CSV table of C-alpha atoms in Angstrom, one decimal:
chain,number,residue,atom,x,y,z
L,1,UNK,CA,22.0,-30.6,13.3
L,2,UNK,CA,25.6,-31.1,12.2
L,3,UNK,CA,28.5,-28.9,13.1
L,4,UNK,CA,31.9,-28.9,11.5
L,5,UNK,CA,34.3,-27.6,14.2
L,6,UNK,CA,38.0,-27.3,13.8
L,7,UNK,CA,40.1,-28.6,16.7
L,8,UNK,CA,41.9,-26.1,18.9
L,9,UNK,CA,45.0,-25.9,16.7
L,10,UNK,CA,46.3,-22.4,17.6
L,11,UNK,CA,49.0,-23.7,20.0
L,12,UNK,CA,50.0,-26.4,17.5
L,13,UNK,CA,50.4,-23.8,14.7
L,14,UNK,CA,52.4,-21.6,17.0
L,15,UNK,CA,54.7,-24.5,18.0
L,16,UNK,CA,55.2,-25.5,14.3
L,17,UNK,CA,55.9,-21.9,13.3
L,18,UNK,CA,58.4,-21.3,16.1
L,19,UNK,CA,60.1,-24.7,15.5
L,20,UNK,CA,60.9,-23.5,12.0
L,21,UNK,CA,62.1,-20.1,13.3
L,22,UNK,CA,59.4,-18.2,11.4
L,23,UNK,CA,57.8,-14.9,12.4
L,24,UNK,CA,54.1,-14.3,11.9
L,25,UNK,CA,55.0,-12.2,8.9
L,26,UNK,CA,57.2,-14.9,7.4
L,27,UNK,CA,54.5,-17.6,7.8
L,28,UNK,CA,52.0,-15.1,6.3
L,29,UNK,CA,54.1,-14.7,3.2
L,30,UNK,CA,54.6,-18.5,2.9
L,31,UNK,CA,51.0,-19.5,3.5
L,32,UNK,CA,49.0,-16.6,2.0
L,33,UNK,CA,47.1,-16.2,5.4
L,34,UNK,CA,47.2,-12.7,6.7
L,35,UNK,CA,49.4,-11.9,9.7
L,36,UNK,CA,46.4,-10.7,11.7
L,37,UNK,CA,44.5,-13.9,10.9
L,38,UNK,CA,47.5,-16.0,12.0
L,39,UNK,CA,47.7,-14.1,15.3
L,40,UNK,CA,44.0,-14.6,15.9
L,41,UNK,CA,44.3,-18.3,15.2
L,42,UNK,CA,47.3,-18.8,17.4
L,43,UNK,CA,45.5,-17.0,20.3
L,44,UNK,CA,42.3,-19.1,19.7
L,45,UNK,CA,40.3,-16.0,18.8
L,46,UNK,CA,39.4,-17.0,15.2
L,47,UNK,CA,37.7,-20.1,13.8
L,48,UNK,CA,39.9,-21.0,10.9
L,49,UNK,CA,38.3,-22.5,7.8
L,50,UNK,CA,39.8,-25.7,6.4
L,51,UNK,CA,41.1,-23.7,3.4
L,52,UNK,CA,43.0,-21.5,5.9
L,53,UNK,CA,44.4,-24.6,7.5
L,54,UNK,CA,45.3,-26.0,4.1
L,55,UNK,CA,47.3,-22.8,3.4
L,56,UNK,CA,49.1,-23.1,6.7
L,57,UNK,CA,50.1,-26.7,6.0
L,58,UNK,CA,51.5,-25.6,2.6
L,59,UNK,CA,53.4,-22.7,4.3
L,60,UNK,CA,54.8,-25.0,7.1
L,61,UNK,CA,55.5,-27.8,4.6
L,62,UNK,CA,53.6,-30.4,6.6
L,63,UNK,CA,50.8,-32.8,5.7
L,64,UNK,CA,47.3,-31.7,6.7
L,65,UNK,CA,46.8,-34.7,8.9
L,66,UNK,CA,50.3,-34.2,10.4
L,67,UNK,CA,49.4,-30.7,11.5
L,68,UNK,CA,47.6,-32.3,14.4
L,69,UNK,CA,50.3,-34.9,15.0
L,70,UNK,CA,53.5,-32.9,15.1
L,71,UNK,CA,54.4,-32.2,11.5
L,72,UNK,CA,56.0,-34.0,8.5
L,73,UNK,CA,57.8,-32.6,5.4
L,74,UNK,CA,55.9,-32.5,2.1
L,75,UNK,CA,57.3,-32.4,-1.4
L,76,UNK,CA,58.5,-29.0,-2.7
L,77,UNK,CA,56.1,-26.8,-4.6
L,78,UNK,CA,55.7,-26.8,-8.4
L,79,UNK,CA,55.2,-23.9,-10.7
L,80,UNK,CA,51.7,-25.0,-11.8
L,81,UNK,CA,49.4,-26.9,-9.5
L,82,UNK,CA,46.9,-29.2,-11.1
L,83,UNK,CA,44.5,-30.7,-8.6
L,84,UNK,CA,42.7,-33.8,-9.9
L,85,UNK,CA,39.1,-34.1,-8.8
L,86,UNK,CA,40.0,-37.1,-6.6
L,87,UNK,CA,42.7,-35.0,-4.8
L,88,UNK,CA,40.6,-31.9,-4.2
L,89,UNK,CA,40.5,-31.4,-0.4
L,90,UNK,CA,37.1,-32.5,1.0
L,91,UNK,CA,35.5,-31.9,4.3
L,92,UNK,CA,32.6,-34.1,5.5
L,93,UNK,CA,30.5,-33.7,8.6
L,94,UNK,CA,30.7,-36.4,11.2
L,95,UNK,CA,27.3,-37.7,10.1
L,96,UNK,CA,28.2,-37.6,6.4
L,97,UNK,CA,25.2,-35.3,5.6
L,98,UNK,CA,27.4,-32.3,4.5
L,99,UNK,CA,30.3,-32.4,2.0
L,100,UNK,CA,32.5,-29.3,1.2
L,101,UNK,CA,35.1,-29.5,-1.5
L,102,UNK,CA,37.8,-26.8,-1.2
L,103,UNK,CA,38.1,-25.3,-4.7
L,104,UNK,CA,40.2,-22.2,-3.8
L,105,UNK,CA,44.0,-22.3,-3.9
L,106,UNK,CA,45.9,-22.3,-0.5
L,107,UNK,CA,47.5,-19.0,-1.4
L,108,UNK,CA,44.1,-17.3,-1.0
L,109,UNK,CA,43.2,-18.9,2.4
L,110,UNK,CA,42.2,-16.2,4.8
L,111,UNK,CA,41.2,-13.7,2.1
L,112,UNK,CA,38.9,-15.4,-0.4
L,113,UNK,CA,37.9,-19.0,-0.3
L,114,UNK,CA,35.4,-21.0,-2.4
L,115,UNK,CA,33.7,-24.3,-1.8
L,116,UNK,CA,31.5,-26.8,-3.7
L,117,UNK,CA,28.8,-27.6,-1.0
L,118,UNK,CA,26.5,-30.6,-1.1
L,119,UNK,CA,24.1,-31.2,1.7
L,120,UNK,CA,21.8,-34.3,2.0
L,121,UNK,CA,18.1,-33.9,2.3
L,122,UNK,CA,17.2,-32.3,5.7
L,123,UNK,CA,20.9,-31.8,6.5
L,124,UNK,CA,22.3,-28.7,8.1
L,125,UNK,CA,25.8,-27.2,8.2
L,126,UNK,CA,26.3,-25.0,11.3
L,127,UNK,CA,29.3,-22.7,11.6
L,128,UNK,CA,30.8,-20.7,14.4
L,129,UNK,CA,31.6,-17.0,13.7
L,130,UNK,CA,34.5,-16.2,11.4
L,131,UNK,CA,36.7,-13.1,11.6
L,132,UNK,CA,35.1,-9.7,12.0
L,133,UNK,CA,33.8,-8.4,8.7
L,134,UNK,CA,33.7,-11.8,7.0
L,135,UNK,CA,30.8,-12.6,4.7
L,136,UNK,CA,29.7,-15.5,2.5
L,137,UNK,CA,28.0,-15.5,-0.9
L,138,UNK,CA,26.1,-18.7,-1.4
L,139,UNK,CA,24.6,-19.7,-4.8
L,140,UNK,CA,22.1,-22.5,-4.9
L,141,UNK,CA,22.9,-24.7,-7.9
L,142,UNK,CA,20.1,-27.2,-7.1
L,143,UNK,CA,17.4,-27.7,-4.6
L,144,UNK,CA,16.3,-25.2,-1.9
L,145,UNK,CA,18.3,-24.0,1.1
L,146,UNK,CA,17.6,-22.0,4.2
L,147,UNK,CA,20.4,-19.6,5.1
L,148,UNK,CA,20.7,-18.4,8.7
L,149,UNK,CA,23.0,-15.5,9.7
L,150,UNK,CA,22.6,-14.4,13.3
L,151,UNK,CA,18.8,-14.0,13.9
L,152,UNK,CA,17.9,-13.8,10.2
L,153,UNK,CA,16.8,-16.8,8.1
L,154,UNK,CA,15.9,-16.7,4.3
L,155,UNK,CA,15.1,-19.3,1.7
L,156,UNK,CA,17.3,-19.6,-1.3
L,157,UNK,CA,16.3,-21.6,-4.4
L,158,UNK,CA,18.2,-22.9,-7.4
L,159,UNK,CA,19.8,-20.0,-9.3
L,160,UNK,CA,19.6,-17.5,-6.4
L,161,UNK,CA,22.5,-16.1,-4.4
L,162,UNK,CA,22.4,-15.0,-0.8
L,163,UNK,CA,25.0,-12.7,0.7
L,164,UNK,CA,25.3,-12.6,4.4
L,165,UNK,CA,27.6,-11.8,7.3
L,166,UNK,CA,29.5,-14.7,8.9
L,167,UNK,CA,31.1,-13.0,11.8
L,168,UNK,CA,28.1,-14.3,13.7
L,169,UNK,CA,26.8,-17.9,14.1
L,170,UNK,CA,25.4,-19.0,10.7
L,171,UNK,CA,24.1,-22.1,9.0
L,172,UNK,CA,23.1,-23.5,5.6
L,173,UNK,CA,20.2,-26.0,5.7
L,174,UNK,CA,18.9,-28.2,2.9
L,175,UNK,CA,15.1,-27.5,3.0
L,176,UNK,CA,14.2,-30.5,0.8
L,177,UNK,CA,14.4,-34.3,1.1
L,178,UNK,CA,16.9,-34.7,-1.8
L,179,UNK,CA,20.6,-33.8,-1.9
L,180,UNK,CA,21.2,-30.2,-3.0
L,181,UNK,CA,24.4,-28.4,-4.1
L,182,UNK,CA,25.6,-24.9,-4.0
L,183,UNK,CA,28.7,-22.8,-4.4
L,184,UNK,CA,29.9,-20.9,-1.4
L,185,UNK,CA,32.4,-18.0,-1.5
L,186,UNK,CA,33.9,-16.8,1.8
L,187,UNK,CA,35.3,-13.3,1.8
L,188,UNK,CA,37.2,-11.8,4.7
L,189,UNK,CA,37.3,-8.1,5.6
L,190,UNK,CA,34.9,-5.2,5.6
L,191,UNK,CA,34.5,-5.2,1.8
L,192,UNK,CA,33.1,-8.7,1.6
L,193,UNK,CA,29.6,-7.6,0.5
L,194,UNK,CA,30.7,-5.0,-2.0
L,195,UNK,CA,30.3,-2.1,0.4
L,196,UNK,CA,32.9,0.7,0.5
L,197,UNK,CA,35.6,0.2,3.2
């Protein structure tokens, strides 16, 4: 099993925010991450996704790697952002069996995020619970996966979509011996599965 876990960065985010004289509301406006999510991250009560962290680096004007090393300035924003394939942010598990490419823009971090997911044969991506009410929509593009959310596990084959809560421990496993790909959309809030609020 492989687990992608973010370091405890709440205190670092808080220090960077305060060093810039920003309130939670101001950083929320700059990063696109909700004020409540920021507060939860700073208190260590939320497991931020890499897309949320990416949004925070943009709002704080620091390099992603520098977020954990004290902060550095980054170039100013442009009106239209084109992200070449080779510059699309990518997350890899420590054993290299799972690769997630962050396709969503930083401005949507903490509300709606989407990822291109590739898992090697027999690989598994385990995740800690996200914020209350969050859910994922996972579409298998190739291969066959096993989706686990809490105590429930269901198979998902190419062309099928699974929708499941992720405010509980959850995982995506490649049930085959070949690499498989899928598209994952993470929605925060109580309307994530299309149910009325």
